[in-house]
């Protein structure tokens, strides 16, 4: 858990505005309090139509108010925002976004947003039409330009029979993102206004409708990179190959299976991206032919021969054929030393061969990183720099990777 500016329990303001997804904020609140945060819930009057004040008071252990006239002697409309280490509003309605963008302050939550100087996360939820309306889009742009982290809504079932973009992401994922933002503690995120692409997972190359060649990549490192970039304000596309992890909040997830599909989606997204991080493990080879029917076992005990052909090298392609000048391209290399050189010699040769700007090198001699929550690495740069990242979480490594990317944007 991060420590607050005052060394006490971090103070989190949970703003709740009036949408049906207000019920999901109860789960977010529970996660925030159970992980030791001092949470003040500030619902709007409309939010209380959906979930009543006793629920917020019981879950937070504090009284709640929506207007600026309660406990006036404590000046709550100023104090709550000033003393906060993080403000999260979930759900944020179109009305709340509009008020925040224009600095309106007609209740306790909007006053709190004006007085807060800490990081602010807004998690919108509304119908697709409202989200896509130019007025909402302009308000979101204004807020992002000011350093607010606006969590892109998820797609799926909305209120009633509608489906589309506008769902509040899962509370567990909003919590993870909020914790990343709180831990960084910077009011203006350094990837705001940047588009980034991250690939994750391992591809599958089919032999027939049920069998494939695959690998052990879990996707944990790629998902940590996507989550970290979203917390730093980036617009993130995560091209995910066969990963079973939940979608990180605010991240556009594109699902693929094969290396060819991964290549197409990464190349498409890279066209408008400021950075591409290839954390996926694409299969280097695929069967030359894919049998339409399940391959049968032969009676004579023989096994079929599998002929393979090479897959495209995506990292090499996007490094050499840069669609966007100045974009930073990052590769990962899982290496084991051999008699031609040690891990770093082989990695330097790979960095040059691939043509990327940064190569994150893992020594996988023991097979340790696959599926593990931890990692350690050396980040080699084409400009000769090398940054050692000690053993730590994949989330911590993700932030060092983004630090290196941001440093190269600045040049
Ligand atoms: N990669 C890629 N396309 C491929 C294979 C790998 O873009 N067909 C990317 C991976 O996402 C990773 C980097 O290349 O970022 C290094 O992967 P690695 O498997 O170590 O590279 P290979 O090219 O397979 O190197 P080797 O010659 O050691 O097999």
Short mmCIF file of C-alpha atoms and ligand atoms in Angstrom, two decimals:
data_model
loop_
_atom_site.label_atom_id
_atom_site.label_comp_id
_atom_site.label_asym_id
_atom_site.label_seq_id
_atom_site.Cartn_x
_atom_site.Cartn_y
_atom_site.Cartn_z
CA UNK A 1 0.00 0.00 0.00
CA UNK A 2 1.26 3.50 -0.84
CA UNK A 3 1.79 5.92 2.07
CA UNK A 4 0.05 9.29 2.05
CA UNK A 5 1.77 12.68 1.90
CA UNK A 6 1.38 12.92 5.65
CA UNK A 7 2.72 9.42 6.37
CA UNK A 8 -0.75 8.26 7.46
CA UNK A 9 -3.12 5.87 5.72
CA UNK A 10 -3.60 7.16 2.16
CA UNK A 11 -6.74 9.28 1.90
CA UNK A 12 -8.93 8.31 -1.00
CA UNK A 13 -12.08 10.16 -2.02
CA UNK A 14 -14.53 7.88 -3.80
CA UNK A 15 -16.93 10.04 -5.78
CA UNK A 16 -20.07 8.32 -7.03
CA UNK A 17 -22.37 9.98 -9.55
CA UNK A 18 -25.87 9.01 -10.55
CA UNK A 19 -25.71 6.02 -12.85
CA UNK A 20 -26.99 2.48 -12.50
CA UNK A 21 -23.36 1.31 -12.14
CA UNK A 22 -23.28 3.02 -8.71
CA UNK A 23 -23.86 -0.43 -7.22
CA UNK A 24 -20.47 -1.54 -8.58
CA UNK A 25 -18.82 1.25 -6.59
CA UNK A 26 -19.76 -0.65 -3.39
CA UNK A 27 -17.34 -3.40 -4.43
CA UNK A 28 -14.66 -0.81 -5.25
CA UNK A 29 -15.20 0.81 -1.85
CA UNK A 30 -14.86 -2.54 -0.10
CA UNK A 31 -11.54 -3.20 -1.87
CA UNK A 32 -10.27 0.28 -0.98
CA UNK A 33 -11.14 0.00 2.71
CA UNK A 34 -9.99 -3.62 3.07
CA UNK A 35 -6.58 -2.70 1.64
CA UNK A 36 -6.17 -0.13 4.42
CA UNK A 37 -7.14 3.16 2.78
CA UNK A 38 -8.95 5.96 4.56
CA UNK A 39 -11.93 6.40 2.24
CA UNK A 40 -14.40 9.26 2.17
CA UNK A 41 -17.37 8.57 -0.08
CA UNK A 42 -18.89 11.60 -1.79
CA UNK A 43 -22.01 10.59 -3.69
CA UNK A 44 -24.07 13.02 -5.73
CA UNK A 45 -27.75 13.43 -4.88
CA UNK A 46 -28.61 11.33 -7.97
CA UNK A 47 -26.22 8.57 -6.89
CA UNK A 48 -28.26 8.25 -3.68
CA UNK A 49 -31.29 7.39 -5.82
CA UNK A 50 -29.42 4.22 -6.82
CA UNK A 51 -27.55 3.32 -3.60
CA UNK A 52 -28.54 4.93 -0.30
CA UNK A 53 -26.34 6.81 2.17
CA UNK A 54 -26.45 4.01 4.83
CA UNK A 55 -24.66 1.64 2.44
CA UNK A 56 -21.82 4.10 1.83
CA UNK A 57 -21.60 5.02 5.50
CA UNK A 58 -21.50 1.39 6.63
CA UNK A 59 -18.90 0.32 4.07
CA UNK A 60 -16.64 3.36 4.61
CA UNK A 61 -17.17 3.74 8.36
CA UNK A 62 -17.86 7.47 7.90
CA UNK A 63 -20.92 9.65 7.42
CA UNK A 64 -21.56 10.78 3.88
CA UNK A 65 -22.82 14.08 2.49
CA UNK A 66 -23.74 15.24 -0.99
CA UNK A 67 -24.17 18.98 -0.43
CA UNK A 68 -21.92 21.71 0.93
CA UNK A 69 -24.28 22.60 3.80
CA UNK A 70 -23.60 19.59 6.04
CA UNK A 71 -20.98 20.13 8.81
CA UNK A 72 -20.27 23.62 7.44
CA UNK A 73 -17.99 24.45 10.40
CA UNK A 74 -15.52 21.84 9.06
CA UNK A 75 -15.56 23.45 5.58
CA UNK A 76 -15.90 20.06 3.88
CA UNK A 77 -16.20 21.49 0.36
CA UNK A 78 -12.55 22.57 0.60
CA UNK A 79 -11.04 20.20 3.16
CA UNK A 80 -11.99 16.88 1.55
CA UNK A 81 -10.33 17.73 -1.77
CA UNK A 82 -7.30 19.45 -0.24
CA UNK A 83 -6.40 16.53 2.01
CA UNK A 84 -6.95 13.75 -0.54
CA UNK A 85 -4.10 11.63 -1.92
CA UNK A 86 -6.34 10.30 -4.70
CA UNK A 87 -9.82 11.06 -6.02
CA UNK A 88 -11.62 8.30 -7.93
CA UNK A 89 -15.06 8.87 -9.40
CA UNK A 90 -16.86 5.67 -10.40
CA UNK A 91 -19.22 5.78 -12.13
CA UNK A 92 -18.69 9.20 -13.70
CA UNK A 93 -21.80 10.22 -15.64
CA UNK A 94 -21.82 12.44 -18.76
CA UNK A 95 -23.15 15.22 -16.51
CA UNK A 96 -20.28 14.80 -14.01
CA UNK A 97 -17.70 14.85 -16.84
CA UNK A 98 -19.25 18.05 -18.21
CA UNK A 99 -19.23 19.74 -14.81
CA UNK A 100 -15.64 18.66 -14.10
CA UNK A 101 -14.45 19.83 -17.53
CA UNK A 102 -16.03 23.25 -17.05
CA UNK A 103 -15.21 23.74 -13.38
CA UNK A 104 -18.81 23.84 -12.17
CA UNK A 105 -19.18 23.35 -8.44
CA UNK A 106 -22.77 22.95 -7.34
CA UNK A 107 -22.40 20.06 -4.90
CA UNK A 108 -19.81 18.47 -2.62
CA UNK A 109 -18.30 16.19 -5.30
CA UNK A 110 -17.75 18.92 -7.88
CA UNK A 111 -16.32 21.23 -5.18
CA UNK A 112 -13.97 18.41 -4.16
CA UNK A 113 -12.78 18.00 -7.75
CA UNK A 114 -11.93 21.71 -7.89
CA UNK A 115 -9.98 21.74 -4.64
CA UNK A 116 -8.09 18.45 -5.17
CA UNK A 117 -4.42 18.77 -6.18
CA UNK A 118 -3.76 15.02 -6.10
CA UNK A 119 -4.15 12.53 -9.00
CA UNK A 120 -7.75 12.17 -10.22
CA UNK A 121 -9.22 9.07 -11.89
CA UNK A 122 -12.64 9.30 -13.55
CA UNK A 123 -14.32 6.06 -14.65
CA UNK A 124 -17.21 6.99 -16.96
CA UNK A 125 -20.24 4.77 -17.48
CA UNK A 126 -23.17 5.72 -19.71
CA UNK A 127 -25.02 4.70 -22.84
CA UNK A 128 -22.94 4.46 -26.01
CA UNK A 129 -24.67 7.45 -27.63
CA UNK A 130 -23.86 9.66 -24.66
CA UNK A 131 -20.23 8.48 -24.58
CA UNK A 132 -19.81 9.06 -28.31
CA UNK A 133 -21.54 12.45 -28.35
CA UNK A 134 -19.11 15.19 -29.44
CA UNK A 135 -19.89 17.15 -26.25
CA UNK A 136 -18.75 14.24 -24.05
CA UNK A 137 -15.73 13.57 -26.29
CA UNK A 138 -14.67 17.22 -25.98
CA UNK A 139 -15.10 17.14 -22.20
CA UNK A 140 -12.98 13.98 -21.97
CA UNK A 141 -10.28 15.58 -24.10
CA UNK A 142 -10.25 18.66 -21.88
CA UNK A 143 -9.98 16.53 -18.74
CA UNK A 144 -7.20 14.32 -20.17
CA UNK A 145 -5.33 17.44 -21.28
CA UNK A 146 -5.36 18.57 -17.66
CA UNK A 147 -3.84 15.31 -16.45
CA UNK A 148 -6.99 13.55 -15.28
CA UNK A 149 -6.88 9.78 -15.93
CA UNK A 150 -10.16 9.04 -17.73
CA UNK A 151 -10.75 5.28 -17.82
CA UNK A 152 -12.11 4.25 -21.22
CA UNK A 153 -15.45 2.44 -20.62
CA UNK A 154 -15.70 -1.24 -21.46
CA UNK A 155 -17.92 -2.76 -24.13
CA UNK A 156 -20.76 -5.09 -23.25
CA UNK A 157 -24.23 -5.24 -21.78
CA UNK A 158 -25.67 -1.83 -20.79
CA UNK A 159 -28.85 -1.06 -18.86
CA UNK A 160 -31.90 -2.57 -20.52
CA UNK A 161 -31.38 -4.61 -23.65
CA UNK A 162 -28.60 -2.49 -25.16
CA UNK A 163 -25.03 -3.58 -25.62
CA UNK A 164 -22.12 -1.37 -26.65
CA UNK A 165 -19.37 0.80 -25.27
CA UNK A 166 -20.17 2.49 -21.99
CA UNK A 167 -19.98 -0.15 -19.27
CA UNK A 168 -18.08 0.57 -16.09
CA UNK A 169 -14.99 -1.71 -16.08
CA UNK A 170 -14.89 -4.38 -13.38
CA UNK A 171 -14.37 -2.88 -9.89
CA UNK A 172 -11.34 -5.12 -9.28
CA UNK A 173 -9.65 -3.64 -12.35
CA UNK A 174 -10.59 -0.03 -11.46
CA UNK A 175 -9.06 -0.76 -8.06
CA UNK A 176 -5.80 -2.03 -9.64
CA UNK A 177 -5.57 1.06 -11.85
CA UNK A 178 -6.36 3.40 -8.95
CA UNK A 179 -3.63 1.76 -6.87
CA UNK A 180 -1.09 2.28 -9.67
CA UNK A 181 -2.07 5.95 -9.94
CA UNK A 182 -1.90 6.40 -6.15
CA UNK A 183 1.50 4.68 -5.93
CA UNK A 184 2.96 7.01 -8.57
CA UNK A 185 1.41 10.00 -6.82
CA UNK A 186 1.91 12.41 -9.73
CA UNK A 187 -0.96 14.73 -10.56
CA UNK A 188 -0.05 14.94 -14.28
CA UNK A 189 0.56 11.51 -15.86
CA UNK A 190 3.50 11.36 -18.27
CA UNK A 191 1.82 9.25 -20.98
CA UNK A 192 -1.24 11.56 -21.26
CA UNK A 193 -2.09 12.16 -24.91
CA UNK A 194 0.08 9.20 -26.06
CA UNK A 195 -1.18 6.15 -27.91
CA UNK A 196 0.59 2.91 -27.14
CA UNK A 197 0.29 -0.69 -28.31
CA UNK A 198 1.24 -3.67 -26.17
CA UNK A 199 1.18 -7.30 -27.29
CA UNK A 200 0.77 -10.08 -24.74
CA UNK A 201 0.46 -13.84 -24.46
CA UNK A 202 1.54 -16.68 -26.67
CA UNK A 203 0.25 -17.47 -30.14
CA UNK A 204 -1.21 -20.79 -31.27
CA UNK A 205 -0.51 -22.37 -34.63
CA UNK A 206 -3.15 -24.89 -35.56
CA UNK A 207 -2.44 -28.34 -36.97
CA UNK A 208 -6.14 -29.18 -37.25
CA UNK A 209 -9.35 -27.80 -35.67
CA UNK A 210 -8.42 -29.02 -32.19
CA UNK A 211 -4.61 -29.21 -32.00
CA UNK A 212 -2.07 -26.45 -32.02
CA UNK A 213 1.58 -25.66 -31.35
CA UNK A 214 1.83 -23.12 -28.52
CA UNK A 215 4.12 -21.82 -25.81
CA UNK A 216 4.17 -21.10 -22.09
CA UNK A 217 3.64 -17.33 -22.13
CA UNK A 218 0.98 -16.34 -19.53
CA UNK A 219 0.49 -12.74 -20.68
CA UNK A 220 1.16 -11.39 -17.16
CA UNK A 221 4.00 -9.08 -18.23
CA UNK A 222 2.08 -7.67 -21.21
CA UNK A 223 -1.02 -7.08 -19.06
CA UNK A 224 1.14 -5.35 -16.41
CA UNK A 225 2.56 -3.10 -19.15
CA UNK A 226 -0.93 -2.24 -20.42
CA UNK A 227 -2.23 -1.50 -16.91
CA UNK A 228 0.80 0.66 -16.09
CA UNK A 229 0.44 2.65 -19.32
CA UNK A 230 -3.28 3.26 -18.66
CA UNK A 231 -2.45 4.49 -15.15
CA UNK A 232 0.06 6.89 -16.71
CA UNK A 233 -2.68 8.34 -18.92
CA UNK A 234 -2.02 6.56 -22.25
CA UNK A 235 -4.63 5.36 -24.69
CA UNK A 236 -3.74 1.67 -24.75
CA UNK A 237 -4.44 -1.07 -27.29
CA UNK A 238 -3.58 -4.51 -25.92
CA UNK A 239 -3.29 -7.20 -28.59
CA UNK A 240 -3.80 -10.32 -26.56
CA UNK A 241 -3.00 -13.83 -27.73
CA UNK A 242 -4.77 -16.58 -25.80
CA UNK A 243 -4.61 -14.94 -22.36
CA UNK A 244 -7.17 -15.78 -19.68
CA UNK A 245 -6.54 -12.75 -17.43
CA UNK A 246 -9.31 -10.13 -16.88
CA UNK A 247 -9.27 -7.07 -19.15
CA UNK A 248 -7.35 -4.20 -17.50
CA UNK A 249 -9.59 -1.16 -16.88
CA UNK A 250 -9.49 1.51 -19.56
CA UNK A 251 -7.60 -0.66 -22.07
CA UNK A 252 -8.85 -1.65 -25.53
CA UNK A 253 -8.28 -5.41 -25.75
CA UNK A 254 -8.04 -7.03 -29.19
CA UNK A 255 -8.02 -10.84 -29.08
CA UNK A 256 -6.01 -12.95 -31.53
CA UNK A 257 -4.85 -16.55 -31.75
CA UNK A 258 -2.13 -16.91 -34.37
CA UNK A 259 1.07 -15.03 -35.17
CA UNK A 260 -0.40 -13.89 -38.51
CA UNK A 261 -3.42 -12.37 -36.71
CA UNK A 262 -1.16 -10.81 -34.09
CA UNK A 263 0.95 -9.26 -36.83
CA UNK A 264 -2.07 -7.76 -38.60
CA UNK A 265 -3.52 -6.21 -35.43
CA UNK A 266 -0.17 -4.88 -34.16
CA UNK A 267 0.72 -3.37 -37.56
CA UNK A 268 -2.75 -1.77 -37.78
CA UNK A 269 -2.56 -0.22 -34.31
CA UNK A 270 1.11 0.77 -34.72
CA UNK A 271 0.14 3.14 -37.54
CA UNK A 272 -1.05 5.76 -35.05
CA UNK A 273 1.00 4.73 -32.00
CA UNK A 274 3.74 6.62 -30.17
CA UNK A 275 5.13 3.37 -28.76
CA UNK A 276 4.83 -0.35 -29.44
CA UNK A 277 5.90 -2.91 -26.86
CA UNK A 278 6.11 -6.50 -28.08
CA UNK A 279 5.77 -8.50 -24.87
CA UNK A 280 3.99 -11.38 -26.63
CA UNK A 281 5.67 -14.65 -27.49
CA UNK A 282 4.67 -15.20 -31.13
CA UNK A 283 5.36 -18.68 -32.47
CA UNK A 284 8.23 -18.45 -34.95
CA UNK A 285 6.89 -21.36 -37.04
CA UNK A 286 3.51 -22.63 -38.19
CA UNK A 287 2.43 -25.84 -39.87
CA UNK A 288 2.63 -25.47 -43.66
CA UNK A 289 -0.88 -26.86 -43.95
CA UNK A 290 -3.77 -26.88 -41.50
CA UNK A 291 -5.91 -29.99 -41.78
CA UNK A 292 -9.62 -29.15 -42.04
CA UNK A 293 -10.53 -32.40 -40.29
CA UNK A 294 -9.06 -33.73 -37.08
CA UNK A 295 -5.94 -35.74 -37.91
CA UNK A 296 -6.63 -39.46 -37.25
CA UNK A 297 -4.27 -41.89 -35.59
CA UNK A 298 -2.81 -44.47 -38.01
CA UNK A 299 -3.31 -48.18 -37.19
CA UNK A 300 0.30 -49.02 -37.99
CA UNK A 301 1.58 -46.90 -35.06
CA UNK A 302 3.20 -44.28 -37.28
CA UNK A 303 3.01 -40.56 -36.43
CA UNK A 304 2.39 -37.81 -38.98
CA UNK A 305 5.34 -35.64 -39.99
CA UNK A 306 4.69 -31.95 -39.36
CA UNK A 307 6.21 -29.62 -41.90
CA UNK A 308 6.71 -26.06 -40.64
CA UNK A 309 7.23 -22.70 -42.27
CA UNK A 310 8.43 -19.43 -40.73
CA UNK A 311 6.04 -16.84 -39.37
CA UNK A 312 6.60 -13.12 -39.94
CA UNK A 313 8.91 -11.40 -37.45
CA UNK A 314 6.59 -8.65 -36.20
CA UNK A 315 9.12 -6.78 -34.07
CA UNK A 316 11.61 -6.62 -36.94
CA UNK A 317 8.91 -5.46 -39.35
CA UNK A 318 7.59 -2.61 -37.19
CA UNK A 319 11.14 -1.56 -36.24
CA UNK A 320 12.32 -1.34 -39.84
CA UNK A 321 9.12 -0.06 -41.41
CA UNK A 322 8.18 2.73 -38.96
CA UNK A 323 4.84 4.20 -39.92
CA UNK A 324 5.08 6.98 -37.38
CA UNK A 325 8.37 8.91 -37.12
CA UNK A 326 9.66 9.15 -33.56
CA UNK A 327 7.69 6.13 -32.35
CA UNK A 328 9.57 4.04 -29.78
CA UNK A 329 9.66 0.27 -30.38
CA UNK A 330 10.41 -2.14 -27.54
CA UNK A 331 11.10 -5.87 -27.76
CA UNK A 332 11.44 -8.57 -25.15
CA UNK A 333 14.01 -11.33 -25.30
CA UNK A 334 13.86 -14.47 -23.25
CA UNK A 335 17.45 -15.71 -23.49
CA UNK A 336 19.63 -18.51 -22.25
CA UNK A 337 23.38 -18.29 -22.70
CA UNK A 338 25.10 -20.85 -24.96
CA UNK A 339 28.58 -21.57 -26.32
CA UNK A 340 28.30 -18.63 -28.77
CA UNK A 341 28.01 -16.07 -25.96
CA UNK A 342 26.46 -15.08 -22.65
CA UNK A 343 22.91 -13.77 -22.30
CA UNK A 344 23.83 -10.08 -22.78
CA UNK A 345 26.07 -10.74 -25.84
CA UNK A 346 23.24 -12.63 -27.50
CA UNK A 347 20.75 -9.93 -26.51
CA UNK A 348 22.89 -7.11 -27.98
CA UNK A 349 23.08 -9.05 -31.24
CA UNK A 350 19.28 -9.52 -31.15
CA UNK A 351 18.69 -5.81 -30.50
CA UNK A 352 20.74 -4.96 -33.61
CA UNK A 353 19.08 -7.72 -35.68
CA UNK A 354 15.55 -6.64 -34.75
CA UNK A 355 16.25 -2.90 -35.09
CA UNK A 356 14.15 -1.88 -32.06
CA UNK A 357 15.00 0.98 -29.66
CA UNK A 358 14.87 -1.01 -26.44
CA UNK A 359 15.16 -4.71 -25.66
CA UNK A 360 14.03 -6.05 -22.28
CA UNK A 361 16.21 -9.08 -21.60
CA UNK A 362 15.17 -11.90 -19.27
CA UNK A 363 17.54 -14.70 -18.39
CA UNK A 364 15.21 -17.71 -18.59
CA UNK A 365 17.81 -20.39 -17.99
CA UNK A 366 15.65 -21.89 -15.18
CA UNK A 367 12.30 -21.31 -16.96
CA UNK A 368 11.44 -19.10 -13.96
CA UNK A 369 9.54 -16.16 -15.49
CA UNK A 370 6.68 -18.02 -17.16
CA UNK A 371 3.47 -17.51 -15.19
CA UNK A 372 5.38 -15.99 -12.27
CA UNK A 373 4.20 -12.64 -10.84
CA UNK A 374 7.85 -11.55 -10.65
CA UNK A 375 10.56 -10.77 -13.14
CA UNK A 376 14.04 -9.32 -13.34
CA UNK A 377 15.66 -7.94 -16.44
CA UNK A 378 18.22 -5.76 -18.12
CA UNK A 379 16.88 -3.15 -20.55
CA UNK A 380 19.33 -2.65 -23.41
CA UNK A 381 19.00 0.43 -25.61
CA UNK A 382 20.09 0.92 -29.21
CA UNK A 383 21.94 4.04 -28.01
CA UNK A 384 24.18 1.80 -25.85
CA UNK A 385 22.51 2.35 -22.47
CA UNK A 386 21.76 -0.59 -20.17
CA UNK A 387 19.42 -0.42 -17.18
CA UNK A 388 19.39 -3.26 -14.67
CA UNK A 389 15.98 -3.90 -13.14
CA UNK A 390 16.33 -5.91 -9.91
CA UNK A 391 14.00 -8.78 -8.99
CA UNK A 392 10.51 -7.38 -8.42
CA UNK A 393 6.96 -7.54 -9.66
CA UNK A 394 6.09 -7.52 -13.35
CA UNK A 395 4.21 -4.28 -12.58
CA UNK A 396 7.42 -2.67 -11.28
CA UNK A 397 9.33 -3.78 -14.40
CA UNK A 398 6.50 -2.38 -16.55
CA UNK A 399 6.97 1.08 -15.02
CA UNK A 400 10.73 1.01 -15.64
CA UNK A 401 10.05 0.11 -19.28
CA UNK A 402 7.66 3.08 -19.61
CA UNK A 403 10.22 5.34 -17.88
CA UNK A 404 12.70 4.38 -20.59
CA UNK A 405 10.14 4.94 -23.34
CA UNK A 406 9.14 8.36 -21.94
CA UNK A 407 12.82 9.37 -21.74
CA UNK A 408 13.15 8.62 -25.46
CA UNK A 409 10.04 10.66 -26.37
CA UNK A 410 11.69 13.66 -24.82
CA UNK A 411 14.76 13.54 -27.12
N1 LIG B 1 8.84 -11.54 -31.98
C1 LIG B 1 8.08 -11.07 -33.03
N2 LIG B 1 7.71 -11.92 -34.03
C2 LIG B 1 8.11 -13.21 -34.01
C3 LIG B 1 8.91 -13.68 -32.95
C4 LIG B 1 9.26 -12.83 -31.94
O1 LIG B 1 7.73 -9.90 -33.04
N3 LIG B 1 7.74 -14.01 -35.01
C5 LIG B 1 9.24 -10.58 -30.92
C6 LIG B 1 8.79 -10.95 -29.53
O2 LIG B 1 7.52 -10.40 -29.21
C7 LIG B 1 9.89 -10.34 -28.67
C8 LIG B 1 11.11 -10.38 -29.56
O3 LIG B 1 10.62 -10.56 -30.90
O4 LIG B 1 9.63 -8.97 -28.40
C9 LIG B 1 12.12 -11.45 -29.29
O5 LIG B 1 11.57 -12.70 -29.31
P1 LIG B 1 12.48 -13.97 -29.41
O6 LIG B 1 11.60 -15.16 -29.43
O7 LIG B 1 13.55 -13.93 -28.37
O8 LIG B 1 13.15 -13.68 -30.81
P2 LIG B 1 13.42 -14.60 -31.99
O9 LIG B 1 13.37 -13.78 -33.21
O10 LIG B 1 12.57 -15.79 -31.93
O11 LIG B 1 14.93 -14.93 -31.69
P3 LIG B 1 15.72 -16.29 -31.79
O12 LIG B 1 16.53 -16.06 -32.99
O13 LIG B 1 16.48 -16.29 -30.51
O14 LIG B 1 14.72 -17.39 -31.90
#
